[in-house]
PDB file of C-alpha atoms in Angstrom:
ATOM      1  CA  ASP A   1      45.149 -30.319  -8.376  1.00 63.00           C
ATOM      2  CA  THR A   2      46.750 -26.583  -8.587  1.00 66.00           C
ATOM      3  CA  GLU A   3      43.346 -24.954  -8.016  1.00 91.00           C
ATOM      4  CA  VAL A   4      41.521 -22.661  -5.700  1.00 96.00           C
ATOM      5  CA  THR A   5      37.885 -23.313  -5.525  1.00 96.00           C
ATOM      6  CA  GLN A   6      35.848 -20.713  -5.030  1.00 97.00           C
ATOM      7  CA  THR A   7      32.158 -20.270  -4.811  1.00 97.00           C
ATOM      8  CA  PRO A   8      29.918 -18.650  -5.886  1.00 97.00           C
ATOM      9  CA  LYS A   9      31.297 -16.799  -8.753  1.00 96.00           C
ATOM     10  CA  HIS A  10      28.368 -14.275  -8.471  1.00 96.00           C
ATOM     11  CA  LEU A  11      26.552 -12.742  -5.813  1.00 96.00           C
ATOM     12  CA  VAL A  12      23.578 -10.527  -5.358  1.00 96.00           C
ATOM     13  CA  MET A  13      23.083  -9.541  -1.835  1.00 94.00           C
ATOM     14  CA  GLY A  14      20.271  -7.031   0.038  1.00 91.00           C
ATOM     15  CA  MET A  15      21.798  -4.921   3.004  1.00 90.00           C
ATOM     16  CA  THR A  16      19.897  -7.237   5.636  1.00 89.00           C
ATOM     17  CA  ASN A  17      21.145 -10.385   4.413  1.00 90.00           C
ATOM     18  CA  LYS A  18      23.302 -13.256   5.598  1.00 95.00           C
ATOM     19  CA  LYS A  19      25.687 -14.859   2.826  1.00 96.00           C
ATOM     20  CA  SER A  20      28.497 -16.801   2.710  1.00 97.00           C
ATOM     21  CA  LEU A  21      31.534 -16.951   0.575  1.00 98.00           C
ATOM     22  CA  LYS A  22      33.439 -20.122   0.234  1.00 98.00           C
ATOM     23  CA  CYS A  23      37.071 -21.332  -0.496  1.00 98.00           C
ATOM     24  CA  GLU A  24      38.766 -24.327  -1.293  1.00 97.00           C
ATOM     25  CA  GLN A  25      42.440 -25.736  -2.125  1.00 97.00           C
ATOM     26  CA  HIS A  26      43.573 -29.318  -2.187  1.00 93.00           C
ATOM     27  CA  MET A  27      47.188 -28.660  -2.482  1.00 94.00           C
ATOM     28  CA  GLY A  28      47.883 -28.693   1.341  1.00 94.00           C
ATOM     29  CA  HIS A  29      48.715 -25.343   1.444  1.00 95.00           C
ATOM     30  CA  ARG A  30      48.832 -24.401   4.584  1.00 94.00           C
ATOM     31  CA  ALA A  31      47.757 -20.294   4.711  1.00 94.00           C
ATOM     32  CA  MET A  32      44.532 -18.688   2.854  1.00 95.00           C
ATOM     33  CA  TYR A  33      43.823 -15.294   2.521  1.00 95.00           C
ATOM     34  CA  TRP A  34      40.723 -13.290   1.224  1.00 97.00           C
ATOM     35  CA  TYR A  35      41.308 -10.020  -0.512  1.00 96.00           C
ATOM     36  CA  LYS A  36      38.812  -7.459  -1.777  1.00 96.00           C
ATOM     37  CA  GLN A  37      39.240  -5.925  -4.925  1.00 95.00           C
ATOM     38  CA  LYS A  38      37.486  -2.947  -6.149  1.00 94.00           C
ATOM     39  CA  ALA A  39      36.952  -2.526 -10.285  1.00 89.00           C
ATOM     40  CA  LYS A  40      40.076  -0.757 -11.548  1.00 83.00           C
ATOM     41  CA  LYS A  41      42.225  -1.186  -8.047  1.00 89.00           C
ATOM     42  CA  PRO A  42      44.777  -3.553  -7.146  1.00 91.00           C
ATOM     43  CA  PRO A  43      43.539  -6.661  -4.385  1.00 93.00           C
ATOM     44  CA  GLU A  44      43.527  -5.711  -1.009  1.00 93.00           C
ATOM     45  CA  LEU A  45      44.353  -7.910   1.662  1.00 92.00           C
ATOM     46  CA  MET A  46      41.051  -8.664   4.702  1.00 95.00           C
ATOM     47  CA  PHE A  47      42.652 -11.621   6.177  1.00 95.00           C
ATOM     48  CA  VAL A  48      44.902 -14.565   6.530  1.00 93.00           C
ATOM     49  CA  TYR A  49      45.066 -17.753   8.101  1.00 94.00           C
ATOM     50  CA  SER A  50      48.117 -19.797   8.878  1.00 92.00           C
ATOM     51  CA  TYR A  51      47.452 -23.310  10.312  1.00 93.00           C
ATOM     52  CA  GLU A  52      43.978 -22.921  10.536  1.00 94.00           C
ATOM     53  CA  LYS A  53      44.545 -19.636  12.973  1.00 94.00           C
ATOM     54  CA  LEU A  54      43.390 -16.255  12.470  1.00 95.00           C
ATOM     55  CA  SER A  55      47.287 -14.526  11.882  1.00 91.00           C
ATOM     56  CA  ILE A  56      46.067 -11.596  10.109  1.00 90.00           C
ATOM     57  CA  ASN A  57      42.717  -8.828  10.308  1.00 93.00           C
ATOM     58  CA  GLU A  58      43.492  -5.541   7.912  1.00 91.00           C
ATOM     59  CA  SER A  59      40.970  -3.190  10.333  1.00 91.00           C
ATOM     60  CA  VAL A  60      38.478  -5.177   8.451  1.00 96.00           C
ATOM     61  CA  PRO A  61      35.005  -4.369  10.079  1.00 96.00           C
ATOM     62  CA  SER A  62      32.767  -6.853  11.612  1.00 96.00           C
ATOM     63  CA  ARG A  63      29.995  -7.206   9.103  1.00 96.00           C
ATOM     64  CA  PHE A  64      32.675  -9.573   7.221  1.00 97.00           C
ATOM     65  CA  SER A  65      33.749 -13.005   9.599  1.00 97.00           C
ATOM     66  CA  PRO A  66      36.038 -15.207   8.142  1.00 98.00           C
ATOM     67  CA  GLU A  67      36.412 -18.547   9.316  1.00 97.00           C
ATOM     68  CA  CYS A  68      38.476 -21.200   8.590  1.00 97.00           C
ATOM     69  CA  PRO A  69      37.248 -25.052   9.324  1.00 95.00           C
ATOM     70  CA  ASN A  70      39.978 -27.034   8.257  1.00 93.00           C
ATOM     71  CA  SER A  71      42.833 -26.789   6.248  1.00 90.00           C
ATOM     72  CA  SER A  72      41.455 -26.794   3.327  1.00 95.00           C
ATOM     73  CA  LEU A  73      38.297 -24.651   3.551  1.00 97.00           C
ATOM     74  CA  LEU A  74      37.936 -20.930   3.855  1.00 98.00           C
ATOM     75  CA  ASN A  75      34.653 -19.339   4.609  1.00 98.00           C
ATOM     76  CA  LEU A  76      33.871 -15.478   4.578  1.00 98.00           C
ATOM     77  CA  HIS A  77      30.759 -14.387   6.189  1.00 98.00           C
ATOM     78  CA  LEU A  78      28.899 -12.005   5.207  1.00 97.00           C
ATOM     79  CA  HIS A  79      25.965  -9.577   7.651  1.00 95.00           C
ATOM     80  CA  ALA A  80      24.757  -6.376   6.799  1.00 94.00           C
ATOM     81  CA  LEU A  81      26.849  -5.420   4.467  1.00 94.00           C
ATOM     82  CA  GLN A  82      26.704  -1.520   2.605  1.00 95.00           C
ATOM     83  CA  PRO A  83      26.459  -1.395  -1.329  1.00 95.00           C
ATOM     84  CA  GLU A  84      30.241   0.116  -0.743  1.00 96.00           C
ATOM     85  CA  ASP A  85      31.677  -3.137  -0.361  1.00 97.00           C
ATOM     86  CA  SER A  86      30.353  -4.566  -3.455  1.00 97.00           C
ATOM     87  CA  ALA A  87      33.408  -5.895  -5.300  1.00 96.00           C
ATOM     88  CA  LEU A  88      35.457  -8.806  -6.467  1.00 96.00           C
ATOM     89  CA  TYR A  89      36.379 -10.988  -3.365  1.00 97.00           C
ATOM     90  CA  LEU A  90      39.243 -13.469  -3.823  1.00 97.00           C
ATOM     91  CA  CYS A  91      40.430 -16.319  -2.089  1.00 97.00           C
ATOM     92  CA  ALA A  92      44.004 -17.029  -1.997  1.00 95.00           C
ATOM     93  CA  SER A  93      46.765 -19.989  -0.378  1.00 95.00           C
ATOM     94  CA  SER A  94      50.598 -20.734   0.060  1.00 92.00           C
ATOM     95  CA  PRO A  95      52.035 -23.504   0.983  1.00 92.00           C
ATOM     96  CA  SER A  96      53.318 -21.891   4.749  1.00 86.00           C
ATOM     97  CA  GLY A  97      52.440 -17.943   4.775  1.00 81.00           C
ATOM     98  CA  ARG A  98      56.256 -17.620   4.897  1.00 78.00           C
ATOM     99  CA  GLY A  99      57.597 -14.610   2.169  1.00 73.00           C
ATOM    100  CA  GLY A 100      57.852 -14.809  -0.220  1.00 75.00           C
ATOM    101  CA  GLU A 101      56.140 -17.936  -1.779  1.00 84.00           C
ATOM    102  CA  LYS A 102      53.968 -18.245  -4.367  1.00 86.00           C
ATOM    103  CA  LEU A 103      50.536 -17.107  -4.000  1.00 90.00           C
ATOM    104  CA  PHE A 104      47.248 -18.938  -5.728  1.00 93.00           C
ATOM    105  CA  PHE A 105      44.246 -17.014  -6.533  1.00 94.00           C
ATOM    106  CA  GLY A 106      41.034 -18.459  -7.016  1.00 95.00           C
ATOM    107  CA  SER A 107      38.581 -16.617  -9.702  1.00 94.00           C
ATOM    108  CA  GLY A 108      36.971 -15.031  -7.104  1.00 96.00           C
ATOM    109  CA  THR A 109      33.150 -14.027  -6.067  1.00 97.00           C
ATOM    110  CA  GLN A 110      32.104 -10.528  -7.709  1.00 96.00           C
ATOM    111  CA  LEU A 111      29.555  -9.465  -4.832  1.00 97.00           C
ATOM    112  CA  SER A 112      26.993  -6.875  -5.686  1.00 96.00           C
ATOM    113  CA  VAL A 113      25.689  -5.284  -2.271  1.00 96.00           C
ATOM    114  CA  LEU A 114      22.268  -3.718  -3.297  1.00 93.00           C
TER     115      LEU A 114
ATOM    116  CA  THR B   1      48.409   6.180  -0.551  1.00 57.00           C
ATOM    117  CA  GLN B   2      49.739   3.352  -2.309  1.00 67.00           C
ATOM    118  CA  LEU B   3      52.887   2.038  -1.462  1.00 82.00           C
ATOM    119  CA  LEU B   4      53.639   0.666  -3.965  1.00 91.00           C
ATOM    120  CA  GLU B   5      53.307   2.963  -7.205  1.00 93.00           C
ATOM    121  CA  GLN B   6      53.405   1.343 -10.629  1.00 96.00           C
ATOM    122  CA  SER B   7      53.906   3.084 -13.811  1.00 96.00           C
ATOM    123  CA  PRO B   8      52.237   4.146 -16.275  1.00 97.00           C
ATOM    124  CA  GLN B   9      48.498   3.076 -15.419  1.00 95.00           C
ATOM    125  CA  PHE B  10      47.546   2.328 -19.019  1.00 96.00           C
ATOM    126  CA  LEU B  11      49.577   1.379 -21.844  1.00 97.00           C
ATOM    127  CA  SER B  12      48.195   0.867 -25.499  1.00 97.00           C
ATOM    128  CA  ILE B  13      50.482  -0.687 -27.543  1.00 97.00           C
ATOM    129  CA  GLN B  14      50.793  -2.554 -31.287  1.00 97.00           C
ATOM    130  CA  GLU B  15      52.092  -6.246 -31.879  1.00 97.00           C
ATOM    131  CA  GLY B  16      55.820  -6.697 -32.045  1.00 97.00           C
ATOM    132  CA  GLU B  17      56.474  -3.413 -29.381  1.00 98.00           C
ATOM    133  CA  ASN B  18      59.027  -3.320 -26.541  1.00 98.00           C
ATOM    134  CA  LEU B  19      57.353  -1.668 -22.711  1.00 98.00           C
ATOM    135  CA  THR B  20      58.213  -1.371 -19.226  1.00 98.00           C
ATOM    136  CA  VAL B  21      56.516  -0.993 -16.481  1.00 98.00           C
ATOM    137  CA  TYR B  22      57.932   0.492 -13.626  1.00 98.00           C
ATOM    138  CA  CYS B  23      57.460   0.060  -9.994  1.00 97.00           C
ATOM    139  CA  ASN B  24      58.204   1.935  -6.918  1.00 95.00           C
ATOM    140  CA  SER B  25      58.208   2.497  -3.306  1.00 93.00           C
ATOM    141  CA  SER B  26      60.212   4.372  -0.620  1.00 91.00           C
ATOM    142  CA  SER B  27      59.960   1.547   1.625  1.00 90.00           C
ATOM    143  CA  VAL B  28      62.194  -1.670   1.195  1.00 91.00           C
ATOM    144  CA  PHE B  29      60.627  -4.953   0.053  1.00 90.00           C
ATOM    145  CA  SER B  30      62.558  -8.326   1.654  1.00 88.00           C
ATOM    146  CA  SER B  31      60.646  -9.621  -1.794  1.00 89.00           C
ATOM    147  CA  LEU B  32      58.509  -8.493  -4.715  1.00 92.00           C
ATOM    148  CA  GLN B  33      56.633 -10.363  -7.256  1.00 94.00           C
ATOM    149  CA  TRP B  34      54.842  -9.774 -10.487  1.00 96.00           C
ATOM    150  CA  TYR B  35      51.308 -10.539 -11.221  1.00 96.00           C
ATOM    151  CA  ARG B  36      49.027 -10.550 -13.956  1.00 96.00           C
ATOM    152  CA  GLN B  37      45.378 -10.628 -13.717  1.00 95.00           C
ATOM    153  CA  GLU B  38      42.635 -10.872 -16.379  1.00 92.00           C
ATOM    154  CA  PRO B  39      39.372 -10.087 -16.238  1.00 86.00           C
ATOM    155  CA  GLY B  40      36.908 -12.218 -13.852  1.00 84.00           C
ATOM    156  CA  GLU B  41      39.962 -14.170 -12.244  1.00 89.00           C
ATOM    157  CA  GLY B  42      42.704 -14.124 -10.045  1.00 92.00           C
ATOM    158  CA  PRO B  43      45.915 -13.160 -10.306  1.00 93.00           C
ATOM    159  CA  VAL B  44      48.863 -15.462 -11.890  1.00 94.00           C
ATOM    160  CA  LEU B  45      52.223 -15.525 -10.552  1.00 93.00           C
ATOM    161  CA  LEU B  46      54.910 -14.539 -12.961  1.00 95.00           C
ATOM    162  CA  VAL B  47      57.821 -14.244 -10.808  1.00 95.00           C
ATOM    163  CA  THR B  48      59.506 -13.696  -7.142  1.00 92.00           C
ATOM    164  CA  VAL B  49      62.486 -11.766  -6.625  1.00 93.00           C
ATOM    165  CA  VAL B  50      64.286 -11.562  -4.168  1.00 90.00           C
ATOM    166  CA  THR B  51      67.679 -10.189  -3.854  1.00 92.00           C
ATOM    167  CA  GLY B  52      68.720  -7.104  -5.048  1.00 94.00           C
ATOM    168  CA  GLY B  53      69.608  -6.552  -8.192  1.00 95.00           C
ATOM    169  CA  GLU B  54      68.372  -9.248  -9.446  1.00 96.00           C
ATOM    170  CA  VAL B  55      67.733 -10.292 -12.942  1.00 97.00           C
ATOM    171  CA  LYS B  56      64.621 -13.067 -14.037  1.00 97.00           C
ATOM    172  CA  LYS B  57      63.647 -13.928 -17.085  1.00 97.00           C
ATOM    173  CA  LEU B  58      60.619 -15.406 -18.656  1.00 95.00           C
ATOM    174  CA  LYS B  59      60.851 -15.655 -22.045  1.00 95.00           C
ATOM    175  CA  ARG B  60      60.012 -12.856 -23.315  1.00 97.00           C
ATOM    176  CA  LEU B  61      59.381 -11.081 -20.022  1.00 97.00           C
ATOM    177  CA  THR B  62      62.979  -9.920 -17.826  1.00 98.00           C
ATOM    178  CA  PHE B  63      62.148  -8.692 -14.534  1.00 97.00           C
ATOM    179  CA  GLN B  64      64.239  -6.270 -12.366  1.00 97.00           C
ATOM    180  CA  PHE B  65      64.774  -5.623  -8.571  1.00 96.00           C
ATOM    181  CA  GLY B  66      66.903  -2.448  -7.601  1.00 96.00           C
ATOM    182  CA  ASP B  67      69.496  -2.801  -5.514  1.00 95.00           C
ATOM    183  CA  ALA B  68      68.339  -0.949  -2.408  1.00 94.00           C
ATOM    184  CA  ARG B  69      64.884  -3.596  -2.692  1.00 93.00           C
ATOM    185  CA  LYS B  70      62.644  -0.191  -3.241  1.00 94.00           C
ATOM    186  CA  ASP B  71      62.119  -0.260  -6.949  1.00 95.00           C
ATOM    187  CA  SER B  72      61.248  -3.201  -9.918  1.00 96.00           C
ATOM    188  CA  SER B  73      61.029  -3.247 -13.483  1.00 97.00           C
ATOM    189  CA  LEU B  74      59.078  -5.753 -16.163  1.00 98.00           C
ATOM    190  CA  HIS B  75      59.803  -5.591 -19.679  1.00 98.00           C
ATOM    191  CA  ILE B  76      58.690  -7.222 -21.961  1.00 98.00           C
ATOM    192  CA  THR B  77      59.874  -7.405 -25.876  1.00 98.00           C
ATOM    193  CA  ALA B  78      57.523  -7.985 -28.755  1.00 98.00           C
ATOM    194  CA  ALA B  79      54.635  -8.090 -26.834  1.00 97.00           C
ATOM    195  CA  GLN B  80      51.713  -9.740 -27.940  1.00 97.00           C
ATOM    196  CA  THR B  81      47.894  -9.694 -28.169  1.00 96.00           C
ATOM    197  CA  GLY B  82      48.056 -12.616 -25.324  1.00 95.00           C
ATOM    198  CA  ASP B  83      50.233  -9.938 -23.012  1.00 96.00           C
ATOM    199  CA  THR B  84      47.125  -8.049 -22.573  1.00 96.00           C
ATOM    200  CA  GLY B  85      45.995  -7.526 -18.786  1.00 95.00           C
ATOM    201  CA  LEU B  86      46.534  -6.441 -15.578  1.00 96.00           C
ATOM    202  CA  TYR B  87      50.289  -5.954 -14.478  1.00 97.00           C
ATOM    203  CA  LEU B  88      50.368  -5.965 -10.709  1.00 96.00           C
ATOM    204  CA  CYS B  89      53.924  -6.095  -8.645  1.00 96.00           C
ATOM    205  CA  ALA B  90      53.477  -6.921  -4.655  1.00 93.00           C
ATOM    206  CA  GLY B  91      56.302  -6.617  -2.447  1.00 90.00           C
ATOM    207  CA  ALA B  92      56.288  -8.116   1.095  1.00 86.00           C
ATOM    208  CA  ARG B  93      58.141  -6.941   3.760  1.00 78.00           C
ATOM    209  CA  SER B  94      59.294  -9.108   6.371  1.00 71.00           C
ATOM    210  CA  ASN B  95      59.850 -13.029   6.346  1.00 65.00           C
ATOM    211  CA  PHE B  96      55.509 -13.260   6.742  1.00 69.00           C
ATOM    212  CA  ASN B  97      53.888 -13.797   3.290  1.00 71.00           C
ATOM    213  CA  LYS B  98      51.354 -10.288   3.717  1.00 80.00           C
ATOM    214  CA  PHE B  99      51.610  -8.555   0.316  1.00 83.00           C
ATOM    215  CA  TYR B 100      51.010  -5.354  -0.396  1.00 86.00           C
ATOM    216  CA  PHE B 101      50.144  -4.804  -3.813  1.00 91.00           C
ATOM    217  CA  GLY B 102      50.708  -1.769  -6.565  1.00 93.00           C
ATOM    218  CA  SER B 103      48.473   0.157  -8.228  1.00 90.00           C
ATOM    219  CA  GLY B 104      48.131  -1.492 -11.162  1.00 94.00           C
ATOM    220  CA  THR B 105      49.021  -1.755 -14.924  1.00 96.00           C
ATOM    221  CA  LYS B 106      46.599  -1.686 -17.126  1.00 96.00           C
ATOM    222  CA  LEU B 107      48.183  -3.265 -20.723  1.00 97.00           C
ATOM    223  CA  ASN B 108      46.148  -3.779 -24.203  1.00 97.00           C
ATOM    224  CA  VAL B 109      48.682  -5.269 -26.735  1.00 97.00           C
ATOM    225  CA  LYS B 110      46.609  -4.065 -30.544  1.00 97.00           C
ATOM    226  CA  PRO B 111      47.181  -6.699 -33.028  1.00 95.00           C
TER     227      PRO B 111
END
């Protein structure tokens, strides 16, 4: 199994809603990532977890809250989002987080905030 | 401001033509990767280069890492319609796997 699975594929939420994005991999990878990609733009790194510990937070607003319950799962909890947060949210994993490793991406969750 | 600038931003060519995409920076990278992304999907890794001057070939695709490890190029020979997509370079500046993505090149290969 070389897949990173993200759910849901599409999500529409209001600015007062609370929702969660989920990401799962069963490749035994110990580094997991959240990226945000606006239309026609490259992915921007949000968070990195290494061995289930948050190792990088790219100054992401607190309305985005990541969680890594175990080495296979990564969640992104969303609360009080703004319309400008609408984007494709990509999860990725890599074996250990060392430089030059291949990133395995999921298909993403297309988020629309109304 | 992008750490990595790609050119051209858009490229529309006929099947069978050759093309080169450039990825430039003023920063030195410990490694650089090229990805291809199709609409509604996540990026898929094509290649990783780590040594200055390194050249890697993947069928009709040739990747080069600059001697100073600040730039890279992707050359496609005899493009096919299946090559259509968004090409992204991504550089890592330290030993940790924190990649900065380039601005992207959207390639359209017409039959």
